[in-house]
PDB file of C-alpha atoms in Angstrom:
ATOM      1  CA  MET A  12      -0.209  -0.079  -0.082  1.00 44.00           C
ATOM      2  CA  PHE A  13       2.917   2.327   0.722  1.00 49.00           C
ATOM      3  CA  CYS A  14       4.345   1.210  -2.394  1.00 51.00           C
ATOM      4  CA  THR A  15       1.215   2.618  -4.297  1.00 55.00           C
ATOM      5  CA  SER A  16       0.778   5.735  -2.747  1.00 60.00           C
ATOM      6  CA  VAL A  17       4.533   7.355  -3.101  1.00 61.00           C
ATOM      7  CA  LYS A  18       4.600   6.284  -6.592  1.00 71.00           C
ATOM      8  CA  PRO A  19       1.999   8.740  -7.687  1.00 75.00           C
ATOM      9  CA  ALA A  20       3.507  11.716  -6.034  1.00 75.00           C
ATOM     10  CA  VAL A  21       6.853  10.935  -7.273  1.00 78.00           C
ATOM     11  CA  SER A  22       5.494  10.965 -10.793  1.00 83.00           C
ATOM     12  CA  LEU A  23       3.601  14.248  -9.503  1.00 84.00           C
ATOM     13  CA  ILE A  24       6.495  16.064  -8.581  1.00 87.00           C
ATOM     14  CA  PHE A  25       8.292  14.908 -11.666  1.00 84.00           C
ATOM     15  CA  SER A  26       5.536  16.615 -14.223  1.00 87.00           C
ATOM     16  CA  ARG A  27       5.747  19.571 -12.413  1.00 88.00           C
ATOM     17  CA  ILE A  28       8.665  20.016 -12.843  1.00 88.00           C
ATOM     18  CA  ASN A  29       8.931  18.867 -16.392  1.00 86.00           C
ATOM     19  CA  PHE A  30       6.188  21.817 -16.802  1.00 89.00           C
ATOM     20  CA  HIS A  31       8.057  23.833 -15.484  1.00 86.00           C
ATOM     21  CA  LEU A  32      10.843  23.965 -17.426  1.00 85.00           C
ATOM     22  CA  ARG A  33       8.861  23.584 -20.593  1.00 88.00           C
ATOM     23  CA  ALA A  34       7.390  26.763 -19.400  1.00 88.00           C
ATOM     24  CA  LEU A  35      11.094  28.325 -18.424  1.00 84.00           C
ATOM     25  CA  TRP A  36      12.017  27.607 -22.335  1.00 85.00           C
ATOM     26  CA  ARG A  37       8.984  29.011 -23.499  1.00 88.00           C
ATOM     27  CA  GLN A  38       8.934  32.605 -21.904  1.00 89.00           C
ATOM     28  CA  HIS A  39      12.758  32.895 -21.450  1.00 86.00           C
ATOM     29  CA  ARG A  40      14.591  30.849 -24.166  1.00 86.00           C
ATOM     30  CA  ALA A  41      17.751  33.605 -24.567  1.00 87.00           C
ATOM     31  CA  ALA A  42      18.511  33.461 -20.300  1.00 85.00           C
ATOM     32  CA  VAL A  43      18.239  29.487 -20.326  1.00 84.00           C
ATOM     33  CA  MET A  44      21.110  29.273 -23.291  1.00 87.00           C
ATOM     34  CA  ALA A  45      22.639  32.304 -21.740  1.00 88.00           C
ATOM     35  CA  LEU A  46      22.714  30.706 -18.223  1.00 87.00           C
ATOM     36  CA  ALA A  47      23.754  26.978 -20.094  1.00 87.00           C
ATOM     37  CA  ILE A  48      26.790  28.808 -21.297  1.00 92.00           C
ATOM     38  CA  ALA A  49      28.186  30.705 -18.614  1.00 92.00           C
ATOM     39  CA  ALA A  50      27.577  27.696 -16.213  1.00 91.00           C
ATOM     40  CA  SER A  51      29.813  25.296 -19.620  1.00 92.00           C
ATOM     41  CA  ALA A  52      32.195  28.098 -18.950  1.00 92.00           C
ATOM     42  CA  ALA A  53      32.308  27.859 -15.035  1.00 93.00           C
ATOM     43  CA  VAL A  54      33.103  23.760 -15.602  1.00 92.00           C
ATOM     44  CA  ALA A  55      35.542  24.685 -18.301  1.00 92.00           C
ATOM     45  CA  THR A  56      37.048  27.338 -15.783  1.00 92.00           C
ATOM     46  CA  ALA A  57      36.762  24.779 -13.123  1.00 92.00           C
ATOM     47  CA  VAL A  58      38.719  22.069 -15.281  1.00 91.00           C
ATOM     48  CA  ALA A  59      41.465  23.796 -16.364  1.00 90.00           C
ATOM     49  CA  TRP A  60      41.902  25.764 -12.688  1.00 92.00           C
ATOM     50  CA  ALA A  61      42.628  21.767 -11.247  1.00 90.00           C
ATOM     51  CA  GLY A  62      44.905  20.728 -13.998  1.00 88.00           C
ATOM     52  CA  ALA A  63      46.550  23.836 -13.725  1.00 87.00           C
ATOM     53  CA  ALA A  64      47.180  23.369  -9.821  1.00 87.00           C
ATOM     54  CA  LEU A  65      47.590  19.258 -10.482  1.00 87.00           C
ATOM     55  CA  GLU A  66      50.994  20.610 -12.573  1.00 86.00           C
ATOM     56  CA  ASN A  67      51.972  23.057  -9.885  1.00 83.00           C
ATOM     57  CA  GLN A  68      52.295  20.287  -7.600  1.00 87.00           C
ATOM     58  CA  ARG A  69      54.146  18.068  -9.497  1.00 84.00           C
ATOM     59  CA  GLN A  70      56.947  20.584 -10.324  1.00 83.00           C
ATOM     60  CA  GLU A  71      57.303  20.833  -6.629  1.00 84.00           C
ATOM     61  CA  ALA A  72      57.917  17.808  -6.056  1.00 82.00           C
ATOM     62  CA  VAL A  73      60.447  17.805  -9.361  1.00 80.00           C
ATOM     63  CA  VAL A  74      62.085  20.659  -7.280  1.00 79.00           C
ATOM     64  CA  ALA A  75      62.040  18.826  -4.290  1.00 79.00           C
ATOM     65  CA  SER A  76      63.257  15.643  -5.532  1.00 79.00           C
ATOM     66  CA  LEU A  77      65.906  18.375  -7.054  1.00 77.00           C
ATOM     67  CA  ARG A  78      66.667  19.505  -3.816  1.00 77.00           C
ATOM     68  CA  ALA A  79      66.963  16.343  -2.275  1.00 76.00           C
ATOM     69  CA  ALA A  80      69.618  15.097  -5.398  1.00 73.00           C
ATOM     70  CA  ARG A  81      72.062  17.946  -4.572  1.00 68.00           C
ATOM     71  CA  VAL A  82      71.906  17.649  -0.670  1.00 62.00           C
ATOM     72  CA  ARG A  83      72.943  14.251  -1.040  1.00 61.00           C
ATOM     73  CA  THR A  84      75.623  15.052  -3.249  1.00 57.00           C
ATOM     74  CA  ILE A  85      76.910  17.660  -0.935  1.00 55.00           C
ATOM     75  CA  SER A  86      75.890  15.864   2.252  1.00 52.00           C
ATOM     76  CA  ALA A  87      78.243  12.680   0.381  1.00 51.00           C
ATOM     77  CA  PRO A  88      80.933  11.689   3.310  1.00 53.00           C
ATOM     78  CA  ILE A  89      84.390  13.584   2.254  1.00 51.00           C
ATOM     79  CA  PRO A  90      87.087  10.573   2.123  1.00 50.00           C
ATOM     80  CA  SER A  91      90.482  11.783   4.615  1.00 50.00           C
ATOM     81  CA  GLN A  92      93.517  12.508   3.268  1.00 47.00           C
ATOM     82  CA  SER A  93      95.552   9.522   4.358  1.00 46.00           C
ATOM     83  CA  VAL A  94      97.460   7.684   2.200  1.00 46.00           C
ATOM     84  CA  ALA A  95      95.381   4.153   2.205  1.00 43.00           C
ATOM     85  CA  SER A  96      92.348   6.664   0.741  1.00 44.00           C
ATOM     86  CA  ARG A  97      94.114   8.209  -2.056  1.00 45.00           C
ATOM     87  CA  GLN A  98      95.016   4.966  -3.370  1.00 45.00           C
ATOM     88  CA  SER A  99      91.847   3.752  -3.276  1.00 43.00           C
ATOM     89  CA  ALA A 100      89.910   6.442  -4.883  1.00 46.00           C
ATOM     90  CA  PRO A 101      89.298   6.355  -8.328  1.00 57.00           C
ATOM     91  CA  ASP A 102      91.489   8.102 -10.390  1.00 75.00           C
ATOM     92  CA  LEU A 103      90.668  11.004 -12.091  1.00 82.00           C
ATOM     93  CA  PRO A 104      90.267  11.892 -15.971  1.00 85.00           C
ATOM     94  CA  LYS A 105      93.012  14.501 -17.549  1.00 85.00           C
ATOM     95  CA  PHE A 106      91.825  17.765 -18.128  1.00 82.00           C
ATOM     96  CA  SER A 107      90.557  18.467 -21.840  1.00 83.00           C
ATOM     97  CA  SER A 108      88.192  21.153 -22.562  1.00 83.00           C
ATOM     98  CA  GLN A 109      87.370  20.225 -25.503  1.00 89.00           C
ATOM     99  CA  ASP A 110      86.842  16.202 -24.931  1.00 88.00           C
ATOM    100  CA  PHE A 111      84.604  17.413 -21.545  1.00 87.00           C
ATOM    101  CA  THR A 112      82.509  20.061 -23.154  1.00 87.00           C
ATOM    102  CA  ALA A 113      81.774  17.464 -26.402  1.00 88.00           C
ATOM    103  CA  GLN A 114      80.897  14.893 -24.053  1.00 89.00           C
ATOM    104  CA  PHE A 115      79.064  17.307 -21.771  1.00 86.00           C
ATOM    105  CA  HIS A 116      76.811  18.978 -24.831  1.00 87.00           C
ATOM    106  CA  GLU A 117      76.021  15.179 -26.441  1.00 89.00           C
ATOM    107  CA  THR A 118      74.793  14.204 -23.409  1.00 88.00           C
ATOM    108  CA  ALA A 119      72.119  16.876 -23.090  1.00 86.00           C
ATOM    109  CA  ILE A 120      71.106  16.374 -27.013  1.00 86.00           C
ATOM    110  CA  GLY A 121      71.442  12.548 -26.113  1.00 88.00           C
ATOM    111  CA  VAL A 122      67.815  13.195 -23.936  1.00 87.00           C
ATOM    112  CA  GLY A 123      66.951  15.695 -25.945  1.00 86.00           C
ATOM    113  CA  LEU A 124      67.575  19.055 -23.637  1.00 86.00           C
ATOM    114  CA  PRO A 125      67.737  22.504 -25.475  1.00 83.00           C
ATOM    115  CA  VAL A 126      70.752  23.958 -23.876  1.00 83.00           C
ATOM    116  CA  ASP A 127      70.198  28.013 -23.527  1.00 80.00           C
ATOM    117  CA  GLU A 128      73.285  29.194 -21.944  1.00 86.00           C
ATOM    118  CA  VAL A 129      76.403  27.709 -20.758  1.00 88.00           C
ATOM    119  CA  ALA A 130      79.734  29.400 -19.011  1.00 89.00           C
ATOM    120  CA  TYR A 131      82.577  27.247 -17.653  1.00 87.00           C
ATOM    121  CA  THR A 132      85.137  28.204 -14.818  1.00 88.00           C
ATOM    122  CA  LEU A 133      88.332  26.475 -15.064  1.00 85.00           C
ATOM    123  CA  GLU A 134      89.782  26.772 -10.766  1.00 84.00           C
ATOM    124  CA  GLN A 135      93.369  25.650 -10.263  1.00 76.00           C
ATOM    125  CA  GLY A 136      93.904  26.489  -6.536  1.00 74.00           C
ATOM    126  CA  GLU A 137      97.247  25.766  -5.398  1.00 76.00           C
ATOM    127  CA  ARG A 138      96.211  23.909  -2.117  1.00 79.00           C
ATOM    128  CA  GLN A 139      94.014  21.382  -3.657  1.00 78.00           C
ATOM    129  CA  PRO A 140      94.916  18.322  -5.351  1.00 79.00           C
ATOM    130  CA  TYR A 141      92.718  18.281  -8.795  1.00 83.00           C
ATOM    131  CA  MET A 142      91.698  21.310 -10.543  1.00 86.00           C
ATOM    132  CA  ARG A 143      87.863  22.053 -10.994  1.00 88.00           C
ATOM    133  CA  TYR A 144      86.334  22.919 -13.881  1.00 89.00           C
ATOM    134  CA  ARG A 145      82.576  24.821 -12.998  1.00 92.00           C
ATOM    135  CA  VAL A 146      80.103  24.483 -15.406  1.00 91.00           C
ATOM    136  CA  THR A 147      76.443  26.718 -14.601  1.00 92.00           C
ATOM    137  CA  LEU A 148      74.019  26.688 -17.859  1.00 91.00           C
ATOM    138  CA  THR A 149      70.575  27.370 -18.301  1.00 89.00           C
ATOM    139  CA  VAL A 150      68.333  24.473 -20.054  1.00 88.00           C
ATOM    140  CA  LYS A 151      64.346  24.888 -21.279  1.00 86.00           C
ATOM    141  CA  GLY A 152      62.412  21.579 -21.113  1.00 84.00           C
ATOM    142  CA  ARG A 153      59.969  18.944 -19.240  1.00 83.00           C
ATOM    143  CA  TYR A 154      61.282  18.352 -15.740  1.00 83.00           C
ATOM    144  CA  ILE A 155      61.753  14.238 -17.136  1.00 85.00           C
ATOM    145  CA  GLU A 156      64.340  15.852 -19.733  1.00 86.00           C
ATOM    146  CA  VAL A 157      66.324  17.680 -16.766  1.00 87.00           C
ATOM    147  CA  ARG A 158      66.119  14.542 -14.196  1.00 89.00           C
ATOM    148  CA  LYS A 159      67.299  11.919 -17.252  1.00 90.00           C
ATOM    149  CA  PHE A 160      69.941  15.132 -18.075  1.00 89.00           C
ATOM    150  CA  VAL A 161      71.643  14.703 -15.024  1.00 89.00           C
ATOM    151  CA  ALA A 162      71.160  10.888 -14.537  1.00 90.00           C
ATOM    152  CA  ALA A 163      72.790  10.595 -17.836  1.00 90.00           C
ATOM    153  CA  LEU A 164      76.436  12.915 -16.375  1.00 88.00           C
ATOM    154  CA  ALA A 165      76.147  10.914 -12.920  1.00 88.00           C
ATOM    155  CA  ALA A 166      76.567   8.134 -14.958  1.00 88.00           C
ATOM    156  CA  GLU A 167      78.594   8.770 -17.948  1.00 88.00           C
ATOM    157  CA  MET A 168      81.050  11.237 -16.178  1.00 88.00           C
ATOM    158  CA  PRO A 169      81.405  10.303 -11.988  1.00 87.00           C
ATOM    159  CA  HIS A 170      83.841  13.116 -12.013  1.00 87.00           C
ATOM    160  CA  VAL A 171      81.624  15.423 -12.297  1.00 90.00           C
ATOM    161  CA  THR A 172      78.904  16.349  -8.958  1.00 90.00           C
ATOM    162  CA  LEU A 173      75.691  18.512  -9.344  1.00 90.00           C
ATOM    163  CA  ASP A 174      76.026  21.648  -7.579  1.00 91.00           C
ATOM    164  CA  SER A 175      73.093  23.710  -7.417  1.00 91.00           C
ATOM    165  CA  VAL A 176      69.633  23.791  -9.526  1.00 90.00           C
ATOM    166  CA  HIS A 177      66.928  26.360  -9.543  1.00 89.00           C
ATOM    167  CA  CYS A 178      64.373  25.998 -11.396  1.00 87.00           C
ATOM    168  CA  ALA A 179      60.861  28.134 -12.604  1.00 85.00           C
ATOM    169  CA  ARG A 180      58.473  27.284 -14.484  1.00 82.00           C
ATOM    170  CA  GLU A 181      57.559  29.568 -18.473  1.00 69.00           C
ATOM    171  CA  SER A 182      54.118  31.287 -18.618  1.00 67.00           C
ATOM    172  CA  THR A 183      54.114  28.602 -22.353  1.00 63.00           C
ATOM    173  CA  PRO A 184      53.724  26.005 -22.404  1.00 64.00           C
ATOM    174  CA  PRO A 185      52.885  25.069 -18.818  1.00 65.00           C
ATOM    175  CA  GLN A 186      55.020  21.819 -18.800  1.00 72.00           C
ATOM    176  CA  GLN A 187      58.299  23.322 -20.066  1.00 81.00           C
ATOM    177  CA  LEU A 188      60.574  24.696 -16.996  1.00 84.00           C
ATOM    178  CA  SER A 189      63.695  26.984 -16.849  1.00 85.00           C
ATOM    179  CA  CYS A 190      66.418  25.441 -15.160  1.00 88.00           C
ATOM    180  CA  ASP A 191      69.968  27.054 -13.932  1.00 91.00           C
ATOM    181  CA  LEU A 192      71.999  23.844 -13.545  1.00 91.00           C
ATOM    182  CA  GLY A 193      75.290  24.236 -11.793  1.00 92.00           C
ATOM    183  CA  PHE A 194      77.603  21.539 -12.284  1.00 92.00           C
ATOM    184  CA  SER A 195      81.025  21.120 -10.851  1.00 90.00           C
ATOM    185  CA  ALA A 196      83.776  18.064 -12.980  1.00 89.00           C
ATOM    186  CA  PHE A 197      87.197  17.445 -11.180  1.00 87.00           C
ATOM    187  CA  PHE A 198      90.606  16.575 -13.392  1.00 85.00           C
ATOM    188  CA  HIS A 199      93.629  15.276 -12.592  1.00 82.00           C
ATOM    189  CA  LYS A 200      96.393  18.142 -11.810  1.00 78.00           C
ATOM    190  CA  ALA A 201      99.240  17.666 -14.181  1.00 68.00           C
TER     191      ALA A 201
END
């Protein structure tokens, strides 16, 4: 008995809603169309905002992981200067600016990362048993390309360390990052 009385009531509610919607459409077509367009625009804006927020979170995670990699590089233990540790330390390559820069650029090209600006500085400290070649560069690309480049350098050139990372998001396209990277390459002192 309860079910039979509820069905007509629900049907009556839906028929009244249908009647009023049709009347609204007949009397105010332009207003209903404008409202539908505004609602569609609001939904599109909300979707775009959510996508931008998700991209921002992903890029913040990228920067955090690059900073963590920098901290791991900087906080690596410094070997003692005893004779035994110097004999077990890996040999540093001999310095050749042309070979080093060619290999550095080939690594960037290999991962598909365009290099904008590069600066090289050679440091020969009197008290240091090695030469330090500082490389600072600006690259533009996606996070995955920057990460592949840093990993490829670590794998191909173990005498190169990552010193600094600073990334900023380009305005167009939103996936692009502009990163200033700082590296140090260590070479055998002749």
